[in-house]
């Protein structure tokens, strides 16, 4: 579970490094806690610097986010353990997310690192196809 004001790593290649959760887009009964597969609203706290020669160019590999941007994201890893239907308990070393664009698609073209397989059940198959490893 991930609460409000939690920080998490951004593991796609959109240019963001660290984000802070400010809202969990889920049912009212969630009490502000998010889990793997939930959509959240985040503020980018730390981002890669944008080089001066890339500011005016609109190339596809350009960095897409800056510090202070408010974006939607999907939680892909949580420190809090979760139990799967077969009885296994899974927990990760950190909290992580993938940024989304306006059409609810991943903003980056690659997902670096491990993501949880619960994303498939929650309807985020596109993120799983971009990920290098699914656990």
Short mmCIF file of C-alpha atoms in Angstrom, two decimals:
data_model
loop_
_atom_site.label_atom_id
_atom_site.label_comp_id
_atom_site.label_asym_id
_atom_site.label_seq_id
_atom_site.Cartn_x
_atom_site.Cartn_y
_atom_site.Cartn_z
CA UNK A 1 0.00 0.00 0.00
CA UNK A 2 1.15 3.46 -0.83
CA UNK A 3 -0.09 6.52 1.05
CA UNK A 4 -0.29 10.18 0.21
CA UNK A 5 2.97 12.15 0.31
CA UNK A 6 4.89 8.94 -0.47
CA UNK A 7 7.88 9.23 -2.75
CA UNK A 8 8.55 6.70 -5.48
CA UNK A 9 11.00 6.07 -8.27
CA UNK A 10 10.00 6.71 -11.87
CA UNK A 11 11.23 3.71 -13.85
CA UNK A 12 10.44 4.70 -17.44
CA UNK A 13 12.60 6.75 -19.81
CA UNK A 14 10.45 9.89 -19.75
CA UNK A 15 13.12 11.89 -17.89
CA UNK A 16 11.67 11.84 -14.38
CA UNK A 17 13.59 10.25 -11.50
CA UNK A 18 11.56 10.75 -8.31
CA UNK A 19 7.86 11.54 -7.84
CA UNK A 20 5.63 12.29 -4.86
CA UNK A 21 2.10 10.89 -4.70
CA UNK A 22 -0.54 13.54 -4.06
CA UNK A 23 -3.76 11.66 -4.89
CA UNK A 24 -4.88 8.07 -5.38
CA UNK A 25 -7.47 7.80 -8.16
CA UNK A 26 -9.59 5.00 -6.74
CA UNK A 27 -12.72 4.35 -4.75
CA UNK A 28 -13.61 6.43 -1.71
CA UNK A 29 -13.15 3.41 0.53
CA UNK A 30 -9.41 3.22 -0.23
CA UNK A 31 -8.69 5.94 2.38
CA UNK A 32 -5.86 7.37 0.29
CA UNK A 33 -3.89 4.13 0.04
CA UNK A 34 -2.75 2.83 -3.31
CA UNK A 35 -1.55 -0.62 -4.36
CA UNK A 36 0.00 -2.12 -7.48
CA UNK A 37 -2.02 -1.19 -10.57
CA UNK A 38 -3.69 1.89 -9.10
CA UNK A 39 -3.58 5.19 -10.93
CA UNK A 40 -2.20 8.10 -8.90
CA UNK A 41 -1.53 11.78 -9.41
CA UNK A 42 2.13 12.64 -8.80
CA UNK A 43 4.40 15.67 -8.74
CA UNK A 44 7.82 15.15 -10.31
CA UNK A 45 10.32 16.00 -7.55
CA UNK A 46 13.53 15.23 -9.44
CA UNK A 47 14.15 14.98 -13.19
CA UNK A 48 17.06 14.65 -15.57
CA UNK A 49 18.30 18.02 -16.82
CA UNK A 50 17.25 18.93 -20.33
CA UNK A 51 20.28 19.88 -22.50
CA UNK A 52 20.21 23.30 -24.19
CA UNK A 53 20.37 21.82 -27.70
CA UNK A 54 17.30 19.68 -27.04
CA UNK A 55 14.98 22.42 -25.77
CA UNK A 56 13.76 23.50 -29.20
CA UNK A 57 13.87 20.13 -30.96
CA UNK A 58 10.81 17.91 -30.82
CA UNK A 59 12.49 14.55 -31.26
CA UNK A 60 10.90 11.34 -30.06
CA UNK A 61 13.72 10.60 -27.59
CA UNK A 62 13.50 14.04 -25.94
CA UNK A 63 12.99 14.20 -22.20
CA UNK A 64 9.29 14.71 -21.59
CA UNK A 65 8.98 15.85 -17.98
CA UNK A 66 10.46 18.57 -15.80
CA UNK A 67 10.67 19.11 -12.09
CA UNK A 68 7.32 20.32 -10.71
CA UNK A 69 5.16 18.73 -13.40
CA UNK A 70 1.88 17.21 -12.22
CA UNK A 71 1.21 13.90 -14.00
CA UNK A 72 -0.82 10.73 -13.75
CA UNK A 73 1.09 7.52 -13.04
CA UNK A 74 0.55 3.83 -12.35
CA UNK A 75 2.06 2.13 -9.30
CA UNK A 76 4.15 -0.86 -10.45
CA UNK A 77 6.01 -1.80 -7.22
CA UNK A 78 5.36 -1.26 -3.50
CA UNK A 79 7.37 -1.87 -0.34
CA UNK A 80 4.26 -3.12 1.42
CA UNK A 81 3.82 -6.85 0.92
CA UNK A 82 0.81 -8.16 -0.96
CA UNK A 83 -0.58 -11.67 -0.97
CA UNK A 84 -1.41 -13.43 -4.22
CA UNK A 85 -4.36 -15.83 -4.61
CA UNK A 86 -2.01 -18.85 -4.58
CA UNK A 87 -0.67 -17.85 -1.14
CA UNK A 88 2.65 -16.31 -2.13
CA UNK A 89 3.60 -13.01 -0.51
CA UNK A 90 5.44 -10.49 -2.70
CA UNK A 91 7.20 -7.31 -1.62
CA UNK A 92 9.79 -5.10 -3.29
CA UNK A 93 12.67 -2.95 -2.07
CA UNK A 94 11.12 0.36 -3.13
CA UNK A 95 8.01 2.08 -4.44
CA UNK A 96 7.99 2.70 -8.19
CA UNK A 97 5.68 4.09 -10.85
CA UNK A 98 5.36 4.62 -14.61
CA UNK A 99 4.14 8.00 -15.91
CA UNK A 100 1.10 8.17 -18.21
CA UNK A 101 0.09 10.54 -21.00
CA UNK A 102 -3.39 12.01 -21.52
CA UNK A 103 -4.65 8.84 -23.22
CA UNK A 104 -3.65 6.66 -20.22
CA UNK A 105 -0.71 5.13 -22.12
CA UNK A 106 2.88 4.96 -20.80
CA UNK A 107 4.75 8.21 -21.44
CA UNK A 108 8.12 6.53 -21.99
CA UNK A 109 9.01 3.91 -24.57
CA UNK A 110 10.87 1.63 -22.12
CA UNK A 111 10.33 0.45 -18.57
CA UNK A 112 13.58 -0.20 -16.70
CA UNK A 113 13.44 -2.64 -13.83
CA UNK A 114 11.05 -5.15 -12.33
CA UNK A 115 7.26 -4.74 -12.34
CA UNK A 116 4.59 -6.77 -10.59
CA UNK A 117 2.44 -9.23 -12.54
CA UNK A 118 -0.72 -7.90 -10.83
CA UNK A 119 -0.72 -5.18 -13.52
CA UNK A 120 -2.14 -7.70 -16.00
CA UNK A 121 -5.24 -8.25 -13.84
CA UNK A 122 -5.73 -4.50 -13.46
CA UNK A 123 -5.64 -3.82 -17.22
CA UNK A 124 -2.12 -2.42 -17.70
CA UNK A 125 -0.84 -4.95 -20.27
CA UNK A 126 0.99 -2.26 -22.26
CA UNK A 127 3.28 -1.57 -19.29
CA UNK A 128 4.01 -5.29 -18.95
CA UNK A 129 4.97 -5.52 -22.61
CA UNK A 130 7.46 -2.65 -22.20
CA UNK A 131 8.99 -4.02 -18.98
CA UNK A 132 12.24 -5.96 -18.97
CA UNK A 133 11.24 -8.25 -16.11
CA UNK A 134 7.86 -9.22 -14.63
CA UNK A 135 7.62 -10.84 -11.18
#
